[in-house]
Amino acid sequence: MCGIAGIWGGGSRDERLANAMATSLRHRGPDDAGRWIDEAADLALLHRRLSIVDLSPLGHQPMLSADGRWAIAYNGEIYNHAELRHRLEQAGAAPVGGWRGHSDTETLLQAIAALGLDRALDQAVGMFAIALWDRKLRQLHLIRDRFGEKPLYYGWLGKDFIFASELKAFKQHAHFNAAIDEGAMVAYLASTVIPAPMTIYRGLHKLMPGTILTLKDAARPADWSAPTPGTSGRTFECRRYWDYPAVVEKGAAEPYQTHVESFQALDDALSAAVDGQRVADVPIGAFLSGGVDSSTIAALYQHRATRPISTFTIGFSEPAFDESPFARAVARHLKTDHHELIITPSQARDVIPSLPAIYDEPFADSSQIPTYLVSRFARQSVTVALSGDGGDELFAGYNRHVIGAKFWRRVAGWPAWLRKGGGGIVDALPSAFWSSAPGLGPRSPAFVQKLRKGARVLQRSDTLADVYASFVDEWYGEATPLRSGARWRPDLPSLPNRVDEAAQMACWDAMTYLPDDILTKVDRASMAVSLETRAPFLDHRVAEVAARIPASMKVDRRGGKAILRDLLAKHVPTSLFDRPKTGFGIPVGDWIKGPLREWAEELLDDNRLETGGVFDPVIVRKRWADHLAGRRDSTAALWSILMFEAWRALD
């Protein structure tokens, strides 16, 4: 795991700039630093290394291919590099003079030299962000892994084209412009994150997952805008080399026929992924929350290990948020070397001031706090940790995959006038009516809030995509606090009818929520403490198997991830994990009403919001008052505003 950066333009010769950019990424790679310059082209590649495979200087980057044509600065791991190296040898395509070392970087470079970029990527299993310079054609390729585990940013600053693993590297350039992108703010306020290809800064972009951006000239072209897959210009091209919706569509067309066939294919693919990802030249362990995903990874890892693996969990003093007893029970059954740390509320709150600097731009998934804490705890013992990320997206594990899909199946056939009219009536009746109406079961503020949201979904939904949008927009169906009044709508690919509703929603999450929220959260939190995380579920071969598993084997009476539960039951008694899904969360909603209230009040002050010019103070303060009074839980919506204001104060 590493940090990469580069400059194409006159700034490539500025040693002070290069050093400042590389130093800003030191936390991603504290073990080594490198700089390589193609003086004839005015291009510099920069690298910070966290040594994982081949700890010797033979793994140093930036690295040149044996034939001298290709130069690479690369962040990530190619898990099948030994197999890929063997294939090259069998084909007579090994480097002339033999291999210099045993790093995956050298293997990847030689595969590109021998097979071409696309064939090399097709055969590579791993996570990566790559800057590849073709010295022959004088072209720069920026490449991001299939699901977006590793980040890569880019844009022009002055006359220089800049790219880097994190936005903080851009701030070292004299022409860095901190102007806020209004479209990014619209998306952020709704979804609590800033989705690719946008960043908070106007003119800077995230490379989208599964994508190659090729530039043939460092000069900014007149036809340039934030490139998305399928766009091109005179001097650039952006294209996908792997398309997840196509994988889902193909899987639905060629499903496994039986549970036995599905189960065996999943067991084989996921076991192979764990096998590949548990290889390193440094200590390695696994996160363990006690939930289905992390427990499955830990169980498969321990099953193949010759000694107890190291597992890590954190707990909280608030019982409603403490999953450490569940993790402890799973670890005891698996006989892992379990490490547990109970965090006090004050320790968790102490992390909050550092969040804007860790994430570089507004980011408001509050589970960023426990993710950072467990990463910091694990880093005391290991350099690499396996995680269960991706299990929910591949196997329909979120409530919206079950509830949202079921809801739409029931109402899709209703006439539009009935959906919209019925929803309007429910929403128009006062909260006091629903709180006291007989026969409605629990009538807490949370119940009334869900009822109203359901009514708004009925009013505004004409497609399944509309239903999905209602789940991911924190201000859905009500006035936006943005002064611009602009609304956000996720850009979702259409899928054929043979793809089940739950599978469609899970696919959309894998393309948006997974890279923009989950993987961003984990990458920044772990790399802030120089810990590499690996996600076996995101091996693309596992994803291809998961796509062929029928929806009925993913969602059943138990909810989502049914077949994954069956696989875990092979190793762990169901009594240890068969419980309702809980998120990796902390009581932020209670904290901002209690010990963090003074901090929150300062950031949500009327005058501050008025002066800032972004938010309507009246709408924000109304939501804040309702949250304080317990009339509704607005944790996510308010946390996004608080994190923006905290980021702006730092920036």
PDB file of C-alpha atoms in Angstrom, residues 291-510:
ATOM      1  CA  GLY A 291     -21.410  -9.680  11.996  1.00  0.00           C
ATOM      2  CA  VAL A 292     -21.883 -12.022   9.044  1.00  0.00           C
ATOM      3  CA  ASP A 293     -19.371 -10.420   6.657  1.00  0.00           C
ATOM      4  CA  SER A 294     -16.322 -10.025   8.891  1.00  0.00           C
ATOM      5  CA  SER A 295     -17.025 -13.347  10.628  1.00  0.00           C
ATOM      6  CA  THR A 296     -17.108 -15.160   7.272  1.00  0.00           C
ATOM      7  CA  ILE A 297     -13.753 -13.708   6.238  1.00  0.00           C
ATOM      8  CA  ALA A 298     -12.191 -14.491   9.622  1.00  0.00           C
ATOM      9  CA  ALA A 299     -13.588 -18.042   9.549  1.00  0.00           C
ATOM     10  CA  LEU A 300     -12.231 -18.792   6.056  1.00  0.00           C
ATOM     11  CA  TYR A 301      -8.889 -17.212   6.984  1.00  0.00           C
ATOM     12  CA  GLN A 302      -8.567 -19.219  10.197  1.00  0.00           C
ATOM     13  CA  HIS A 303      -9.646 -22.420   8.446  1.00  0.00           C
ATOM     14  CA  ARG A 304      -6.616 -22.157   6.149  1.00  0.00           C
ATOM     15  CA  ALA A 305      -4.100 -20.909   8.687  1.00  0.00           C
ATOM     16  CA  THR A 306      -1.642 -23.132  10.539  1.00  0.00           C
ATOM     17  CA  ARG A 307      -1.746 -20.983  13.685  1.00  0.00           C
ATOM     18  CA  PRO A 308      -4.289 -18.673  15.337  1.00  0.00           C
ATOM     19  CA  ILE A 309      -4.852 -15.575  13.231  1.00  0.00           C
ATOM     20  CA  SER A 310      -4.955 -12.134  14.815  1.00  0.00           C
ATOM     21  CA  THR A 311      -8.433 -10.569  14.955  1.00  0.00           C
ATOM     22  CA  PHE A 312      -9.320  -7.063  16.098  1.00  0.00           C
ATOM     23  CA  THR A 313     -12.452  -5.420  17.396  1.00  0.00           C
ATOM     24  CA  ILE A 314     -13.404  -2.368  19.391  1.00  0.00           C
ATOM     25  CA  GLY A 315     -16.324  -1.986  21.732  1.00  0.00           C
ATOM     26  CA  PHE A 316     -18.167   0.909  23.325  1.00  0.00           C
ATOM     27  CA  SER A 317     -19.494   1.527  26.787  1.00  0.00           C
ATOM     28  CA  GLU A 318     -22.950   2.241  25.323  1.00  0.00           C
ATOM     29  CA  PRO A 319     -24.574  -1.242  25.162  1.00  0.00           C
ATOM     30  CA  ALA A 320     -26.770  -0.382  22.158  1.00  0.00           C
ATOM     31  CA  PHE A 321     -23.660   0.224  20.050  1.00  0.00           C
ATOM     32  CA  ASP A 322     -21.350  -2.403  21.502  1.00  0.00           C
ATOM     33  CA  GLU A 323     -20.847  -5.472  19.314  1.00  0.00           C
ATOM     34  CA  SER A 324     -17.670  -6.622  21.038  1.00  0.00           C
ATOM     35  CA  PRO A 325     -19.406  -9.503  22.909  1.00  0.00           C
ATOM     36  CA  PHE A 326     -20.539 -10.948  19.555  1.00  0.00           C
ATOM     37  CA  ALA A 327     -17.058 -10.622  18.083  1.00  0.00           C
ATOM     38  CA  ARG A 328     -15.555 -12.159  21.208  1.00  0.00           C
ATOM     39  CA  ALA A 329     -17.875 -15.173  20.948  1.00  0.00           C
ATOM     40  CA  VAL A 330     -17.003 -15.753  17.275  1.00  0.00           C
ATOM     41  CA  ALA A 331     -13.280 -15.373  17.993  1.00  0.00           C
ATOM     42  CA  ARG A 332     -13.515 -17.832  20.886  1.00  0.00           C
ATOM     43  CA  HIS A 333     -15.217 -20.403  18.635  1.00  0.00           C
ATOM     44  CA  LEU A 334     -12.675 -19.916  15.831  1.00  0.00           C
ATOM     45  CA  LYS A 335      -9.797 -19.911  18.357  1.00  0.00           C
ATOM     46  CA  THR A 336      -8.232 -16.737  16.967  1.00  0.00           C
ATOM     47  CA  ASP A 337      -5.699 -14.589  18.772  1.00  0.00           C
ATOM     48  CA  HIS A 338      -8.302 -11.964  19.590  1.00  0.00           C
ATOM     49  CA  HIS A 339      -7.533  -8.337  20.433  1.00  0.00           C
ATOM     50  CA  GLU A 340     -10.277  -6.187  21.933  1.00  0.00           C
ATOM     51  CA  LEU A 341     -10.328  -2.552  22.969  1.00  0.00           C
ATOM     52  CA  ILE A 342     -13.226  -0.845  24.721  1.00  0.00           C
ATOM     53  CA  ILE A 343     -13.433   2.814  23.740  1.00  0.00           C
ATOM     54  CA  THR A 344     -14.810   5.456  26.067  1.00  0.00           C
ATOM     55  CA  PRO A 345     -17.059   8.178  24.661  1.00  0.00           C
ATOM     56  CA  SER A 346     -14.365  10.782  25.291  1.00  0.00           C
ATOM     57  CA  GLN A 347     -11.794   8.754  23.301  1.00  0.00           C
ATOM     58  CA  ALA A 348     -14.189   8.503  20.365  1.00  0.00           C
ATOM     59  CA  ARG A 349     -15.075  12.187  20.531  1.00  0.00           C
ATOM     60  CA  ASP A 350     -11.390  13.113  20.567  1.00  0.00           C
ATOM     61  CA  VAL A 351     -11.111  11.804  16.998  1.00  0.00           C
ATOM     62  CA  ILE A 352     -13.647  14.270  15.594  1.00  0.00           C
ATOM     63  CA  PRO A 353     -11.324  17.304  15.244  1.00  0.00           C
ATOM     64  CA  SER A 354      -8.929  15.274  13.067  1.00  0.00           C
ATOM     65  CA  LEU A 355     -11.595  14.032  10.622  1.00  0.00           C
ATOM     66  CA  PRO A 356     -11.508  16.971   8.158  1.00  0.00           C
ATOM     67  CA  ALA A 357      -7.737  16.577   7.755  1.00  0.00           C
ATOM     68  CA  ILE A 358      -7.979  12.800   7.318  1.00  0.00           C
ATOM     69  CA  TYR A 359     -10.685  12.975   4.638  1.00  0.00           C
ATOM     70  CA  ASP A 360      -9.580  16.202   2.862  1.00  0.00           C
ATOM     71  CA  GLU A 361     -13.125  17.046   1.835  1.00  0.00           C
ATOM     72  CA  PRO A 362     -16.499  16.882   3.610  1.00  0.00           C
ATOM     73  CA  PHE A 363     -17.327  13.281   4.505  1.00  0.00           C
ATOM     74  CA  ALA A 364     -20.156  12.490   6.879  1.00  0.00           C
ATOM     75  CA  ASP A 365     -20.509   8.761   7.480  1.00  0.00           C
ATOM     76  CA  SER A 366     -20.145   8.820  11.270  1.00  0.00           C
ATOM     77  CA  SER A 367     -18.828   5.242  11.279  1.00  0.00           C
ATOM     78  CA  GLN A 368     -15.606   6.898  10.109  1.00  0.00           C
ATOM     79  CA  ILE A 369     -14.860   7.305  13.836  1.00  0.00           C
ATOM     80  CA  PRO A 370     -14.902   3.618  14.887  1.00  0.00           C
ATOM     81  CA  THR A 371     -13.218   2.691  11.581  1.00  0.00           C
ATOM     82  CA  TYR A 372     -10.302   4.951  12.420  1.00  0.00           C
ATOM     83  CA  LEU A 373     -10.154   3.669  15.992  1.00  0.00           C
ATOM     84  CA  VAL A 374     -10.098  -0.019  15.040  1.00  0.00           C
ATOM     85  CA  SER A 375      -7.487   0.694  12.351  1.00  0.00           C
ATOM     86  CA  ARG A 376      -5.267   2.492  14.838  1.00  0.00           C
ATOM     87  CA  PHE A 377      -5.692  -0.344  17.310  1.00  0.00           C
ATOM     88  CA  ALA A 378      -4.873  -3.049  14.747  1.00  0.00           C
ATOM     89  CA  ARG A 379      -1.824  -1.158  13.481  1.00  0.00           C
ATOM     90  CA  GLN A 380      -0.154  -1.711  16.851  1.00  0.00           C
ATOM     91  CA  SER A 381       0.126  -5.414  15.959  1.00  0.00           C
ATOM     92  CA  VAL A 382      -0.159  -5.842  12.170  1.00  0.00           C
ATOM     93  CA  THR A 383       0.497  -3.973   8.922  1.00  0.00           C
ATOM     94  CA  VAL A 384      -2.339  -5.582   6.934  1.00  0.00           C
ATOM     95  CA  ALA A 385      -5.935  -6.367   7.962  1.00  0.00           C
ATOM     96  CA  LEU A 386      -8.612  -8.260   6.027  1.00  0.00           C
ATOM     97  CA  SER A 387     -12.124  -6.804   6.160  1.00  0.00           C
ATOM     98  CA  GLY A 388     -15.668  -7.854   5.296  1.00  0.00           C
ATOM     99  CA  ASP A 389     -16.371  -4.840   3.084  1.00  0.00           C
ATOM    100  CA  GLY A 390     -18.454  -5.602   0.002  1.00  0.00           C
ATOM    101  CA  GLY A 391     -20.537  -8.408   1.462  1.00  0.00           C
ATOM    102  CA  ASP A 392     -23.678  -6.288   1.730  1.00  0.00           C
ATOM    103  CA  GLU A 393     -23.445  -4.995  -1.837  1.00  0.00           C
ATOM    104  CA  LEU A 394     -22.782  -8.390  -3.420  1.00  0.00           C
ATOM    105  CA  PHE A 395     -25.361 -10.324  -1.407  1.00  0.00           C
ATOM    106  CA  ALA A 396     -28.202  -7.813  -0.829  1.00  0.00           C
ATOM    107  CA  GLY A 397     -27.423  -7.142   2.806  1.00  0.00           C
ATOM    108  CA  TYR A 398     -28.904  -3.686   3.393  1.00  0.00           C
ATOM    109  CA  ASN A 399     -32.445  -3.134   4.605  1.00  0.00           C
ATOM    110  CA  ARG A 400     -33.255  -1.160   1.446  1.00  0.00           C
ATOM    111  CA  HIS A 401     -32.448  -4.216  -0.663  1.00  0.00           C
ATOM    112  CA  VAL A 402     -35.138  -6.150   1.193  1.00  0.00           C
ATOM    113  CA  ILE A 403     -37.674  -3.526   2.267  1.00  0.00           C
ATOM    114  CA  GLY A 404     -37.319  -1.226  -0.736  1.00  0.00           C
ATOM    115  CA  ALA A 405     -37.594  -4.073  -3.226  1.00  0.00           C
ATOM    116  CA  LYS A 406     -40.617  -5.550  -1.435  1.00  0.00           C
ATOM    117  CA  PHE A 407     -42.272  -2.123  -1.226  1.00  0.00           C
ATOM    118  CA  TRP A 408     -41.903  -1.493  -4.957  1.00  0.00           C
ATOM    119  CA  ARG A 409     -43.130  -4.952  -5.926  1.00  0.00           C
ATOM    120  CA  ARG A 410     -46.332  -4.234  -3.963  1.00  0.00           C
ATOM    121  CA  VAL A 411     -47.071  -0.737  -5.271  1.00  0.00           C
ATOM    122  CA  ALA A 412     -45.561  -0.749  -8.793  1.00  0.00           C
ATOM    123  CA  GLY A 413     -48.849  -1.971 -10.260  1.00  0.00           C
ATOM    124  CA  TRP A 414     -50.969   0.685  -8.569  1.00  0.00           C
ATOM    125  CA  PRO A 415     -52.267   3.479 -10.770  1.00  0.00           C
ATOM    126  CA  ALA A 416     -50.151   6.619 -10.464  1.00  0.00           C
ATOM    127  CA  TRP A 417     -53.131   8.614  -9.145  1.00  0.00           C
ATOM    128  CA  LEU A 418     -53.586   6.137  -6.298  1.00  0.00           C
ATOM    129  CA  ARG A 419     -49.893   6.120  -5.306  1.00  0.00           C
ATOM    130  CA  LYS A 420     -49.610   9.880  -5.402  1.00  0.00           C
ATOM    131  CA  GLY A 421     -53.021  10.608  -3.916  1.00  0.00           C
ATOM    132  CA  GLY A 422     -52.714   8.078  -1.110  1.00  0.00           C
ATOM    133  CA  GLY A 423     -49.238   9.237  -0.242  1.00  0.00           C
ATOM    134  CA  GLY A 424     -50.397  12.845  -0.248  1.00  0.00           C
ATOM    135  CA  ILE A 425     -53.226  12.151   2.203  1.00  0.00           C
ATOM    136  CA  VAL A 426     -50.939  10.322   4.650  1.00  0.00           C
ATOM    137  CA  ASP A 427     -48.338  13.076   4.474  1.00  0.00           C
ATOM    138  CA  ALA A 428     -50.919  15.861   4.870  1.00  0.00           C
ATOM    139  CA  LEU A 429     -52.379  14.582   8.138  1.00  0.00           C
ATOM    140  CA  PRO A 430     -50.690  16.110  11.210  1.00  0.00           C
ATOM    141  CA  SER A 431     -48.169  14.130  13.246  1.00  0.00           C
ATOM    142  CA  ALA A 432     -50.513  14.305  16.234  1.00  0.00           C
ATOM    143  CA  PHE A 433     -53.058  12.217  14.315  1.00  0.00           C
ATOM    144  CA  TRP A 434     -50.605   9.422  13.541  1.00  0.00           C
ATOM    145  CA  SER A 435     -49.246   9.504  17.097  1.00  0.00           C
ATOM    146  CA  SER A 436     -52.690   8.783  18.555  1.00  0.00           C
ATOM    147  CA  ALA A 437     -54.575   6.958  15.787  1.00  0.00           C
ATOM    148  CA  PRO A 438     -55.763   3.512  16.969  1.00  0.00           C
ATOM    149  CA  GLY A 439     -54.511   0.275  15.475  1.00  0.00           C
ATOM    150  CA  LEU A 440     -51.164   1.527  14.184  1.00  0.00           C
ATOM    151  CA  GLY A 441     -48.869  -0.217  16.629  1.00  0.00           C
ATOM    152  CA  PRO A 442     -45.925   1.720  18.071  1.00  0.00           C
ATOM    153  CA  ARG A 443     -46.433   5.453  17.653  1.00  0.00           C
ATOM    154  CA  SER A 444     -43.036   6.868  18.562  1.00  0.00           C
ATOM    155  CA  PRO A 445     -41.620   9.889  16.695  1.00  0.00           C
ATOM    156  CA  ALA A 446     -39.431   7.440  14.763  1.00  0.00           C
ATOM    157  CA  PHE A 447     -42.530   5.515  13.655  1.00  0.00           C
ATOM    158  CA  VAL A 448     -44.272   8.663  12.467  1.00  0.00           C
ATOM    159  CA  GLN A 449     -41.087   9.752  10.672  1.00  0.00           C
ATOM    160  CA  LYS A 450     -40.911   6.445   8.762  1.00  0.00           C
ATOM    161  CA  LEU A 451     -44.622   6.637   7.935  1.00  0.00           C
ATOM    162  CA  ARG A 452     -44.222  10.110   6.482  1.00  0.00           C
ATOM    163  CA  LYS A 453     -41.180   9.090   4.468  1.00  0.00           C
ATOM    164  CA  GLY A 454     -43.089   6.126   3.062  1.00  0.00           C
ATOM    165  CA  ALA A 455     -45.885   8.488   2.044  1.00  0.00           C
ATOM    166  CA  ARG A 456     -43.419  10.792   0.284  1.00  0.00           C
ATOM    167  CA  VAL A 457     -41.910   7.837  -1.543  1.00  0.00           C
ATOM    168  CA  LEU A 458     -45.398   6.862  -2.753  1.00  0.00           C
ATOM    169  CA  GLN A 459     -45.980  10.391  -4.008  1.00  0.00           C
ATOM    170  CA  ARG A 460     -42.701  10.705  -5.883  1.00  0.00           C
ATOM    171  CA  SER A 461     -41.856   7.211  -7.135  1.00  0.00           C
ATOM    172  CA  ASP A 462     -42.508   6.129 -10.693  1.00  0.00           C
ATOM    173  CA  THR A 463     -39.612   3.648 -10.895  1.00  0.00           C
ATOM    174  CA  LEU A 464     -37.452   1.478  -8.674  1.00  0.00           C
ATOM    175  CA  ALA A 465     -34.680   4.066  -9.105  1.00  0.00           C
ATOM    176  CA  ASP A 466     -36.990   6.615  -7.458  1.00  0.00           C
ATOM    177  CA  VAL A 467     -37.422   4.301  -4.480  1.00  0.00           C
ATOM    178  CA  TYR A 468     -33.664   3.811  -4.254  1.00  0.00           C
ATOM    179  CA  ALA A 469     -33.109   7.579  -4.327  1.00  0.00           C
ATOM    180  CA  SER A 470     -35.478   7.965  -1.387  1.00  0.00           C
ATOM    181  CA  PHE A 471     -33.266   5.709   0.724  1.00  0.00           C
ATOM    182  CA  VAL A 472     -30.006   7.514  -0.044  1.00  0.00           C
ATOM    183  CA  ASP A 473     -31.179  11.146   0.097  1.00  0.00           C
ATOM    184  CA  GLU A 474     -31.257  12.524   3.642  1.00  0.00           C
ATOM    185  CA  TRP A 475     -33.511  15.427   2.544  1.00  0.00           C
ATOM    186  CA  TYR A 476     -35.801  13.426   0.284  1.00  0.00           C
ATOM    187  CA  GLY A 477     -39.283  14.872  -0.042  1.00  0.00           C
ATOM    188  CA  GLU A 478     -38.641  18.031   1.972  1.00  0.00           C
ATOM    189  CA  ALA A 479     -37.102  21.455   1.511  1.00  0.00           C
ATOM    190  CA  THR A 480     -33.362  21.426   0.930  1.00  0.00           C
ATOM    191  CA  PRO A 481     -31.274  23.583   3.250  1.00  0.00           C
ATOM    192  CA  LEU A 482     -29.059  24.621   0.329  1.00  0.00           C
ATOM    193  CA  ARG A 483     -29.644  28.229  -0.645  1.00  0.00           C
ATOM    194  CA  SER A 484     -29.321  27.298  -4.292  1.00  0.00           C
ATOM    195  CA  GLY A 485     -32.382  25.065  -3.953  1.00  0.00           C
ATOM    196  CA  ALA A 486     -30.720  22.497  -6.208  1.00  0.00           C
ATOM    197  CA  ARG A 487     -31.632  18.834  -5.787  1.00  0.00           C
ATOM    198  CA  TRP A 488     -29.500  15.744  -6.390  1.00  0.00           C
ATOM    199  CA  ARG A 489     -30.369  12.551  -8.185  1.00  0.00           C
ATOM    200  CA  PRO A 490     -27.920   9.610  -8.329  1.00  0.00           C
ATOM    201  CA  ASP A 491     -26.860   8.555 -11.816  1.00  0.00           C
ATOM    202  CA  LEU A 492     -27.966   4.925 -11.975  1.00  0.00           C
ATOM    203  CA  PRO A 493     -27.570   2.506 -14.893  1.00  0.00           C
ATOM    204  CA  SER A 494     -30.659   0.728 -16.153  1.00  0.00           C
ATOM    205  CA  LEU A 495     -30.738  -3.042 -15.814  1.00  0.00           C
ATOM    206  CA  PRO A 496     -32.967  -5.570 -17.627  1.00  0.00           C
ATOM    207  CA  ASN A 497     -36.167  -6.819 -15.997  1.00  0.00           C
ATOM    208  CA  ARG A 498     -34.674 -10.261 -15.405  1.00  0.00           C
ATOM    209  CA  VAL A 499     -32.451  -8.666 -12.738  1.00  0.00           C
ATOM    210  CA  ASP A 500     -34.453  -8.870  -9.503  1.00  0.00           C
ATOM    211  CA  GLU A 501     -35.326  -5.606  -7.705  1.00  0.00           C
ATOM    212  CA  ALA A 502     -33.096  -6.439  -4.737  1.00  0.00           C
ATOM    213  CA  ALA A 503     -30.206  -7.246  -7.078  1.00  0.00           C
ATOM    214  CA  GLN A 504     -30.723  -3.973  -8.937  1.00  0.00           C
ATOM    215  CA  MET A 505     -30.564  -1.937  -5.743  1.00  0.00           C
ATOM    216  CA  ALA A 506     -27.518  -3.874  -4.548  1.00  0.00           C
ATOM    217  CA  CYS A 507     -25.832  -3.242  -7.914  1.00  0.00           C
ATOM    218  CA  TRP A 508     -26.488   0.486  -7.599  1.00  0.00           C
ATOM    219  CA  ASP A 509     -24.988   0.437  -4.112  1.00  0.00           C
ATOM    220  CA  ALA A 510     -21.910  -1.388  -5.410  1.00  0.00           C
TER     221      ALA A 510
END
